[in-house]
Amino acid sequence: MICAVCGTESRQILFRPSAPEQAPDLDLRPGQPLRATMGRWLQQCPNCGYAAPDISEAHPAAAQAVAAANFRALLNEASHPPLARRFLAWALVLEETGALHAAAEATLQAAWTADDLGRPELARAFRLDAVALWRSGPPLDAEQTVRVVDALRRAEEWEDAANTARALLRENPPEAVAQVLALELRLIEARDAARHSVASALPPPARRPHVSHQGSVRRGEGLLGWLRRLFRR
Ligand SMILES: [Zn+2]
């Protein structure tokens, strides 16, 4: 693989995601088996540190982002686990190209890697960074707002989480979104910052969607796609 930023050649694994079989978390972190493959979601150039799903491609602004002082500082940030740094590096590139919501997503993914390593203080900081990026971009849709609520709850920002959830409920969101928000509000009330599955928010007929008995899941779409459609309906 040739790095599109610096031209260095390196060996990289081509990642082909498999459809998740388990329901995602409330922040749409996919269920297993996809959940456990985060180490392969991004490639990273061993020379310049550019990180992306495919480092042979780069936005014209990527080289500038990679050369910036904050990017170089991030690569040397020894207190951050290497996998978290890779997602944050991709987030910085996305932020530089103006893709703030995608940068927020990559930053949330860095939080997931911190969760997996048992680093709650880092996960909390990354979640709050992700929320700030989401809020600095264009207006959020219902699905993104649910993820902001969940990030705030898991970062123990109870009041902000509850207010954000209630504000979206007042806008009469789709039923599935309302159900997830109702669960979020119960969890916030109970000061529960743990991870929970979307399956626990949805009513029984939709609780265990599967192609064999749930016609609403389209062929090849997978549970995540189905949920995304639910949220966007
Ligand atoms: Zn490079």
XYZ file of N, CA and C and ligand atoms in Angstrom:
700
model
N 0.847 -1.198 0.000
C 0.000 0.000 0.000
C 0.887 1.256 0.000
N 0.578 2.206 -0.887
C 1.355 3.452 -0.955
C 0.576 4.549 -0.214
N 1.216 5.178 0.743
C 0.558 6.249 1.499
C 0.308 7.447 0.582
N -0.939 7.903 0.554
C -1.304 9.015 -0.335
C -0.776 10.349 0.176
N -0.302 10.384 1.425
C 0.215 11.639 1.979
C 1.722 11.749 1.751
N 2.492 10.685 2.095
C 3.960 10.808 2.020
C 4.598 9.878 0.986
N 3.811 8.969 0.400
C 4.351 8.101 -0.645
C 5.097 6.877 -0.131
N 5.142 6.689 1.195
C 5.835 5.530 1.754
C 5.021 4.259 1.521
N 5.749 3.191 1.174
C 5.084 1.917 0.932
C 5.083 1.095 2.223
N 3.959 0.473 2.524
C 3.896 -0.383 3.724
C 2.895 -1.503 3.502
N 3.017 -2.542 4.310
C 2.052 -3.647 4.273
C 0.859 -3.289 5.132
N -0.345 -3.414 4.594
C -1.559 -3.101 5.347
C -2.566 -4.214 5.140
N -3.392 -4.404 6.156
C -4.452 -5.415 6.040
C -5.677 -4.766 5.418
N -6.232 -5.436 4.418
C -7.474 -4.948 3.821
C -8.624 -5.454 4.680
N -9.426 -4.558 5.211
C -10.494 -4.959 6.128
C -11.834 -5.042 5.406
N -12.445 -6.208 5.495
C -13.804 -6.375 4.953
C -14.742 -6.665 6.111
N -15.572 -5.671 6.490
C -16.421 -5.861 7.667
C -17.471 -6.941 7.448
N -17.675 -7.742 8.480
C -18.752 -8.727 8.452
C -19.966 -8.107 9.127
N -21.149 -8.559 8.756
C -22.367 -7.998 9.353
C -22.424 -8.376 10.831
N -22.758 -7.389 11.690
C -22.881 -7.722 13.107
C -24.068 -8.658 13.329
N -23.923 -9.599 14.253
C -25.004 -10.529 14.559
C -25.744 -10.123 15.825
N -25.063 -9.408 16.692
C -25.706 -8.936 17.917
C -26.139 -7.480 17.744
N -27.133 -7.076 18.542
C -27.612 -5.696 18.498
C -26.493 -4.748 18.933
N -26.484 -3.534 18.372
C -25.471 -2.557 18.769
C -25.771 -1.944 20.134
N -24.779 -1.260 20.679
C -24.978 -0.465 21.891
C -25.863 0.741 21.551
N -26.264 1.470 22.568
C -27.109 2.648 22.345
C -26.392 3.735 21.540
N -25.059 3.723 21.535
C -24.322 4.698 20.709
C -23.984 4.103 19.341
N -24.655 2.984 19.014
C -24.516 2.274 17.745
C -23.142 1.650 17.535
N -22.405 1.430 18.627
C -21.218 0.590 18.469
C -21.725 -0.797 18.075
N -21.238 -1.339 16.940
C -21.810 -2.593 16.452
C -21.587 -3.761 17.407
N -22.502 -4.730 17.331
C -22.372 -5.941 18.133
C -21.309 -6.860 17.554
N -21.107 -7.973 18.253
C -20.158 -8.967 17.744
C -20.706 -9.591 16.462
N -19.878 -10.105 15.566
C -18.417 -10.166 15.692
C -17.702 -8.887 15.239
N -18.429 -7.954 14.631
C -17.779 -6.745 14.100
C -17.111 -5.924 15.209
N -17.765 -5.935 16.382
C -17.309 -5.165 17.523
C -15.836 -5.382 17.873
N -15.401 -6.628 17.730
C -14.054 -6.994 18.193
C -12.973 -6.757 17.140
N -13.343 -6.139 16.014
C -12.374 -6.028 14.920
C -11.814 -4.618 14.764
N -11.961 -3.772 15.798
C -11.569 -2.359 15.644
C -10.104 -2.174 15.277
N -9.255 -3.121 15.667
C -7.832 -3.026 15.345
C -7.577 -3.046 13.848
N -8.593 -3.436 13.051
C -8.398 -3.524 11.607
C -9.239 -2.516 10.832
N -9.978 -1.660 11.523
C -10.851 -0.714 10.814
C -10.059 0.359 10.071
N -8.917 0.735 10.626
C -8.123 1.810 10.013
C -6.723 1.321 9.690
N -6.190 1.839 8.588
C -4.784 1.624 8.267
C -4.016 2.851 8.746
N -2.722 2.673 9.039
C -1.914 3.827 9.434
C -0.538 3.727 8.798
N -0.091 4.830 8.223
C 1.225 4.856 7.578
C 2.310 4.853 8.653
N 3.279 3.916 8.576
C 4.329 3.849 9.597
C 5.289 5.028 9.522
N 5.286 5.757 8.402
C 6.212 6.888 8.258
C 5.620 8.198 8.754
N 4.489 8.617 8.169
C 3.958 9.949 8.511
C 2.817 9.889 9.527
N 2.279 8.684 9.795
C 1.217 8.558 10.786
C -0.186 8.779 10.249
N -0.290 9.094 8.955
C -1.624 9.267 8.360
C -2.452 8.003 8.601
N -3.673 8.187 9.097
C -4.561 7.060 9.371
C -5.868 7.265 8.636
N -6.391 6.189 8.055
C -7.641 6.250 7.285
C -8.082 4.815 7.008
N -9.353 4.618 6.632
C -9.768 3.259 6.249
C -8.924 2.736 5.087
N -8.485 3.637 4.199
C -7.631 3.257 3.067
C -6.599 4.373 2.883
N -5.353 4.113 3.315
C -4.355 5.196 3.289
C -3.820 5.480 1.887
N -4.245 4.688 0.895
C -3.802 4.995 -0.472
C -4.642 6.125 -1.063
N -5.662 6.564 -0.306
C -6.483 7.701 -0.737
C -6.428 8.780 0.336
N -6.443 10.046 -0.120
C -6.417 11.141 0.849
C -7.111 12.374 0.290
N -7.835 13.047 1.128
C -8.425 14.346 0.805
C -7.267 15.335 0.582
N -7.443 16.310 -0.319
C -6.352 17.267 -0.568
C -5.839 17.949 0.713
N -6.695 18.093 1.717
C -6.272 18.770 2.950
C -5.577 17.833 3.932
N -5.510 16.537 3.610
C -4.968 15.563 4.567
C -3.489 15.828 4.875
N -2.700 16.167 3.830
C -1.264 16.379 4.033
C -1.013 17.512 5.024
N -1.826 18.548 4.903
C -1.716 19.696 5.810
C -2.045 19.273 7.254
N -3.099 18.442 7.391
C -3.496 17.973 8.718
C -2.389 17.140 9.352
N -1.771 16.269 8.540
C -0.733 15.368 9.047
C 0.523 16.148 9.444
N 0.800 17.248 8.746
C 1.994 18.053 9.040
C 1.793 18.982 10.233
N 0.535 19.168 10.640
C 0.244 20.149 11.701
C 0.811 19.718 13.050
N 1.104 20.714 13.878
C 1.729 20.452 15.176
C 0.849 19.565 16.057
N -0.481 19.782 16.016
C -1.335 18.983 16.902
C -1.355 17.515 16.472
N -1.206 17.256 15.174
C -1.162 15.866 14.698
C 0.139 15.200 15.152
N 1.250 15.921 14.989
C 2.554 15.357 15.416
C 2.549 15.111 16.920
N 1.924 16.041 17.680
C 1.863 15.882 19.144
C 1.036 14.651 19.503
N -0.073 14.453 18.769
C -0.936 13.298 19.045
C -0.170 11.990 18.855
N 0.623 11.899 17.763
C 1.359 10.661 17.490
C 2.316 10.326 18.628
N 2.780 11.359 19.323
C 3.748 11.143 20.408
C 3.106 11.150 21.794
N 1.781 11.170 21.823
C 1.063 11.246 23.105
C 1.086 9.872 23.776
N 2.112 9.648 24.600
C 2.341 8.319 25.169
C 1.231 7.883 26.128
N 0.473 8.841 26.657
C -0.575 8.466 27.612
C -1.805 7.886 26.912
N -1.871 8.020 25.577
C -2.994 7.452 24.823
C -2.582 6.104 24.230
N -3.420 5.084 24.362
C -3.093 3.787 23.741
C -2.954 3.943 22.225
N -2.058 3.166 21.592
C -1.805 3.309 20.151
C -3.068 3.229 19.296
N -3.990 2.321 19.622
C -5.193 2.200 18.784
C -6.080 3.441 18.917
N -6.153 3.990 20.114
C -6.924 5.226 20.314
C -6.296 6.351 19.500
N -4.968 6.411 19.497
C -4.268 7.459 18.733
C -4.567 7.340 17.244
N -4.692 6.095 16.763
C -4.975 5.902 15.337
C -6.349 6.489 14.985
N -7.343 6.233 15.823
C -8.681 6.788 15.550
C -8.685 8.312 15.704
N -7.938 8.813 16.678
C -7.873 10.265 16.867
C -7.128 10.933 15.705
N -6.134 10.226 15.150
C -5.400 10.761 13.993
C -6.359 10.910 12.808
N -7.178 9.879 12.593
C -8.183 9.939 11.510
C -9.171 11.068 11.792
N -9.539 11.229 13.078
C -10.471 12.297 13.457
C -9.879 13.671 13.139
N -8.579 13.847 13.399
C -7.943 15.148 13.115
C -7.949 15.439 11.615
N -7.687 14.399 10.810
C -7.717 14.582 9.350
C -9.124 14.982 8.911
N -10.133 14.287 9.442
C -11.518 14.589 9.079
C -11.905 16.004 9.506
N -11.449 16.379 10.694
C -11.766 17.717 11.195
C -11.154 18.772 10.274
N -9.899 18.527 9.863
C -9.206 19.475 8.970
C -9.922 19.619 7.635
N -10.560 18.529 7.182
C -11.277 18.596 5.899
C -12.697 19.125 6.080
N -13.067 19.482 7.303
C -14.379 20.061 7.552
C -15.476 19.052 7.809
N -15.118 17.768 7.844
C -16.129 16.719 8.089
C -16.281 16.520 9.603
N -16.963 17.464 10.253
C -16.977 17.485 11.720
C -17.744 16.305 12.317
N -18.852 15.921 11.693
C -19.611 14.794 12.239
C -18.852 13.481 12.080
N -18.156 13.321 10.959
C -17.331 12.124 10.776
C -16.176 12.136 11.773
N -15.624 13.325 12.050
C -14.561 13.442 13.053
C -15.095 13.061 14.433
N -16.346 13.456 14.713
C -16.962 13.089 15.989
C -17.086 11.579 16.106
N -17.508 10.951 15.015
C -17.660 9.492 14.993
C -16.325 8.799 15.268
N -15.259 9.260 14.610
C -13.937 8.658 14.806
C -13.454 8.868 16.241
N -13.807 10.018 16.827
C -13.414 10.294 18.210
C -14.185 9.390 19.171
N -15.473 9.147 18.861
C -16.253 8.201 19.673
C -15.642 6.798 19.576
N -15.156 6.456 18.382
C -14.525 5.145 18.216
C -13.259 5.040 19.077
N -12.538 6.158 19.195
C -11.377 6.177 20.100
C -11.832 5.889 21.530
N -13.015 6.417 21.893
C -13.556 6.145 23.234
C -13.861 4.654 23.407
N -14.360 4.022 22.348
C -14.648 2.581 22.435
C -13.358 1.795 22.694
N -12.255 2.205 22.041
C -10.998 1.482 22.266
C -10.533 1.687 23.710
N -10.809 2.877 24.259
C -10.450 3.135 25.667
C -11.339 2.294 26.591
N -12.621 2.150 26.238
C -13.516 1.264 27.007
C -12.914 -0.140 27.072
N -12.507 -0.640 25.911
C -12.008 -2.018 25.825
C -10.751 -2.216 26.658
N -9.968 -1.145 26.815
C -8.714 -1.250 27.571
C -8.913 -0.923 29.046
N -10.172 -0.667 29.447
C -10.427 -0.332 30.847
C -9.805 1.000 31.231
N -9.948 2.018 30.364
C -9.413 3.358 30.648
C -10.581 4.354 30.690
N -11.408 4.291 31.756
C -12.637 5.106 31.796
C -12.390 6.615 31.727
N -11.293 7.094 32.308
C -11.065 8.546 32.294
C -10.758 9.042 30.876
N -10.010 8.215 30.114
C -9.739 8.566 28.715
C -11.017 8.465 27.888
N -11.784 7.393 28.114
C -13.029 7.198 27.359
C -13.950 8.387 27.581
N -14.014 8.861 28.809
C -14.874 9.996 29.142
C -14.416 11.253 28.385
N -13.101 11.500 28.400
C -12.564 12.683 27.711
C -12.846 12.600 26.205
N -12.661 11.416 25.621
C -12.901 11.261 24.180
C -14.389 11.449 23.859
N -15.268 10.940 24.737
C -16.720 11.113 24.500
C -17.091 12.595 24.513
N -16.527 13.338 25.440
C -16.863 14.767 25.502
C -16.295 15.505 24.289
N -15.114 15.076 23.819
C -14.561 15.657 22.581
C -15.478 15.359 21.401
N -15.991 14.126 21.358
C -16.890 13.736 20.257
C -18.156 14.587 20.287
N -18.711 14.794 21.470
C -19.931 15.607 21.598
C -19.655 17.032 21.111
N -18.493 17.583 21.490
C -18.148 18.946 21.074
C -18.051 19.026 19.552
N -17.471 17.997 18.925
C -17.362 17.986 17.461
C -18.740 17.881 16.817
N -19.607 17.014 17.364
C -20.957 16.897 16.804
C -21.682 18.244 16.874
N -21.532 18.889 18.012
C -22.271 20.140 18.215
C -21.672 21.311 17.446
N -20.416 21.184 16.991
C -19.812 22.290 16.244
C -20.097 22.169 14.747
N -20.696 21.042 14.327
C -21.005 20.834 12.915
C -22.411 21.280 12.570
N -22.901 20.849 11.404
C -24.266 21.186 10.988
C -25.295 20.608 11.968
N -26.568 21.033 11.865
C -27.598 20.519 12.777
C -27.610 18.987 12.778
N -27.856 18.406 13.949
C -27.807 16.946 14.093
C -29.160 16.322 13.773
N -29.126 15.156 13.134
C -30.377 14.430 12.932
C -30.682 13.630 14.207
N -31.840 12.931 14.200
C -32.285 12.232 15.409
C -31.277 11.180 15.857
N -30.761 10.402 14.908
C -29.817 9.345 15.259
C -28.553 9.923 15.913
N -28.033 11.006 15.317
C -26.821 11.618 15.880
C -27.103 12.173 17.272
N -28.300 12.742 17.449
C -28.637 13.303 18.761
C -28.729 12.204 19.810
N -29.273 11.036 19.433
C -29.321 9.903 20.362
C -27.898 9.516 20.779
N -26.995 9.545 19.825
C -25.609 9.171 20.144
C -24.959 10.215 21.048
N -25.319 11.488 20.852
C -24.817 12.538 21.741
C -25.346 12.300 23.164
N -26.650 11.986 23.263
C -27.244 11.708 24.576
C -26.504 10.556 25.251
N -26.259 9.489 24.486
C -25.597 8.330 25.081
C -24.160 8.650 25.491
N -23.456 9.424 24.653
C -22.078 9.806 25.001
C -22.064 10.639 26.280
N -23.029 11.554 26.407
C -23.096 12.400 27.610
C -23.428 11.551 28.844
N -24.367 10.610 28.694
C -24.729 9.738 29.819
C -23.514 8.914 30.249
N -22.809 8.346 29.282
C -21.673 7.491 29.634
C -20.520 8.302 30.188
N -20.492 9.615 29.877
C -19.479 10.509 30.457
C -19.983 11.118 31.771
N -21.159 10.667 32.218
C -21.763 11.120 33.482
C -22.096 12.606 33.490
N -22.408 13.142 32.297
C -22.888 14.525 32.196
C -24.422 14.448 32.232
N -24.945 14.119 33.435
C -26.354 13.740 33.565
C -27.322 14.829 33.093
N -27.072 16.051 33.531
C -28.032 17.121 33.240
C -28.083 17.419 31.736
N -26.896 17.555 31.131
C -26.823 17.821 29.694
C -27.473 16.663 28.923
N -27.194 15.435 29.359
C -27.771 14.256 28.691
C -29.297 14.290 28.757
N -29.844 14.562 29.951
C -31.302 14.566 30.131
C -31.947 15.695 29.325
N -31.342 16.872 29.367
C -31.906 18.009 28.624
C -31.896 17.752 27.121
N -30.810 17.155 26.634
C -30.706 16.867 25.200
C -31.741 15.825 24.784
N -31.941 14.815 25.637
C -32.933 13.776 25.339
C -34.344 14.373 25.330
N -34.658 15.207 26.313
C -36.016 15.781 26.387
C -36.277 16.722 25.216
N -35.244 17.473 24.814
C -35.418 18.401 23.688
C -35.778 17.631 22.417
N -35.135 16.473 22.208
C -35.448 15.688 21.007
C -36.841 15.063 21.126
N -37.215 14.619 22.327
C -38.550 14.027 22.527
C -39.656 15.032 22.203
N -39.404 16.299 22.512
C -40.406 17.337 22.241
C -40.634 17.523 20.745
N -39.665 17.085 19.932
C -39.805 17.229 18.480
C -40.555 16.059 17.847
N -41.139 15.196 18.703
C -41.918 14.066 18.186
C -41.117 13.174 17.246
N -40.038 12.578 17.725
C -39.190 11.748 16.852
C -39.887 10.426 16.503
N -39.337 9.683 15.533
C -39.897 8.367 15.200
C -39.966 7.478 16.447
N -40.899 6.502 16.421
C -41.160 5.657 17.579
C -39.883 4.991 18.136
N -39.052 4.453 17.251
C -37.853 3.749 17.725
C -36.924 4.708 18.470
N -36.833 5.934 17.968
C -35.989 6.935 18.626
C -36.577 7.283 19.991
N -37.911 7.438 20.044
C -38.565 7.772 21.314
C -38.324 6.671 22.348
N -38.358 5.423 21.896
C -38.141 4.310 22.827
C -36.708 4.303 23.364
N -35.756 4.570 22.475
C -34.355 4.615 22.919
C -34.168 5.782 23.894
N -34.791 6.931 23.591
C -34.666 8.097 24.480
C -35.308 7.823 25.842
N -36.438 7.088 25.836
C -37.091 6.756 27.105
C -36.150 5.905 27.959
N -35.475 4.948 27.318
C -34.505 4.126 28.054
C -33.364 5.001 28.571
N -32.862 5.909 27.713
C -31.772 6.801 28.141
C -32.186 7.594 29.384
N -33.417 8.108 29.372
C -33.861 8.925 30.509
C -33.963 8.081 31.781
N -34.398 6.823 31.656
C -34.433 5.935 32.832
C -33.016 5.685 33.351
N -32.079 5.463 32.423
C -30.692 5.200 32.826
C -30.076 6.439 33.479
N -30.384 7.612 32.910
C -29.847 8.866 33.455
C -30.385 9.065 34.874
N -31.702 8.819 35.026
C -32.347 8.939 36.339
C -31.653 8.038 37.368
N -31.269 6.843 36.929
C -30.631 5.859 37.819
C -29.123 6.089 37.916
N -28.607 7.153 37.272
C -27.160 7.425 37.265
C -26.380 6.198 36.798
N -26.872 5.608 35.731
C -26.260 4.404 35.160
C -25.430 4.823 33.939
N -24.092 4.739 34.058
C -23.206 5.157 32.965
C -22.666 3.968 32.174
N -23.243 2.785 32.402
C -22.734 1.581 31.739
C -23.221 1.494 30.297
N -22.648 0.578 29.549
C -23.092 0.394 28.180
C -24.347 -0.466 28.183
N -25.298 -0.117 27.288
C -26.528 -0.895 27.146
C -26.800 -1.103 25.668
N -27.516 -2.180 25.386
C -27.811 -2.545 24.010
C -29.108 -1.890 23.532
N -29.152 -1.570 22.243
C -30.379 -1.049 21.645
C -31.518 -2.051 21.832
N -31.172 -3.347 21.863
C -32.200 -4.387 21.988
C -33.021 -4.208 23.264
N -32.411 -3.645 24.306
C -33.147 -3.493 25.560
C -34.118 -2.314 25.510
N -34.045 -1.490 24.465
C -34.949 -0.336 24.361
C -36.152 -0.619 23.478
N -36.014 -1.593 22.581
C -37.067 -1.813 21.598
C -38.067 -2.862 22.099
N -39.343 -2.758 21.710
C -40.371 -3.691 22.180
C -40.169 -5.085 21.585
N -40.787 -6.114 22.184
C -40.523 -7.507 21.821
C -40.527 -7.845 20.332
N -41.500 -7.410 19.511
C -41.462 -7.869 18.117
C -40.192 -7.433 17.390
N -39.663 -6.283 17.783
C -38.475 -5.768 17.097
C -37.212 -6.059 17.893
N -37.375 -6.723 19.037
C -36.223 -6.864 19.918
C -35.136 -7.733 19.317
N -35.538 -8.801 18.655
C -34.516 -9.680 18.097
C -34.706 -9.808 16.593
N -34.480 -8.726 15.883
C -34.703 -8.773 14.442
C -33.742 -9.747 13.782
N -34.240 -10.539 12.900
C -33.387 -11.483 12.194
C -34.030 -11.730 10.844
N -33.217 -11.887 9.812
C -33.768 -12.055 8.467
C -34.805 -13.157 8.402
N -34.655 -14.197 9.225
C -35.549 -15.342 9.111
C -36.960 -15.053 9.609
N -37.134 -14.135 10.560
C -38.478 -13.905 11.077
C -38.842 -12.427 11.177
N -38.009 -11.579 10.641
C -38.295 -10.148 10.734
C -38.188 -9.555 9.335
N -39.343 -9.459 8.668
C -39.359 -9.037 7.273
C -38.815 -7.645 7.050
N -38.755 -6.848 8.107
C -38.351 -5.464 7.909
C -36.837 -5.332 7.697
N -36.084 -6.390 8.005
C -34.648 -6.331 7.730
C -34.418 -6.762 6.291
N -33.861 -5.879 5.508
C -33.655 -6.193 4.102
C -32.454 -7.104 3.930
N -32.524 -7.889 2.886
C -31.431 -8.824 2.607
C -30.084 -8.087 2.520
N -29.099 -8.594 3.225
C -27.763 -8.022 3.141
C -27.579 -6.732 3.921
N -28.646 -6.264 4.519
C -28.583 -4.972 5.188
C -27.925 -5.067 6.563
N -28.207 -6.146 7.279
C -27.645 -6.292 8.617
C -28.427 -5.496 9.633
N -28.195 -5.810 10.871
C -28.950 -5.176 11.949
C -28.664 -3.678 12.047
N -27.397 -3.323 11.838
C -27.034 -1.910 11.975
C -27.748 -1.063 10.926
N -27.781 -1.571 9.690
C -28.473 -0.847 8.628
C -29.957 -0.725 8.931
N -30.520 -1.810 9.468
C -31.938 -1.811 9.829
C -32.211 -0.743 10.885
N -31.324 -0.695 11.893
C -31.508 0.298 12.958
C -31.354 1.709 12.414
N -30.389 1.867 11.519
C -30.170 3.199 10.948
C -31.419 3.642 10.195
N -32.039 2.689 9.480
C -33.263 3.045 8.755
C -34.372 3.386 9.722
N -34.446 2.617 10.818
C -35.458 2.886 11.837
C -35.325 4.309 12.341
N -34.071 4.693 12.622
C -33.833 6.021 13.181
C -34.151 7.120 12.183
N -33.988 6.812 10.905
C -34.150 7.876 9.899
C -35.570 7.945 9.371
N -36.391 6.960 9.739
C -37.748 6.895 9.181
C -38.511 8.167 9.487
Zn 2.616 8.369 5.007
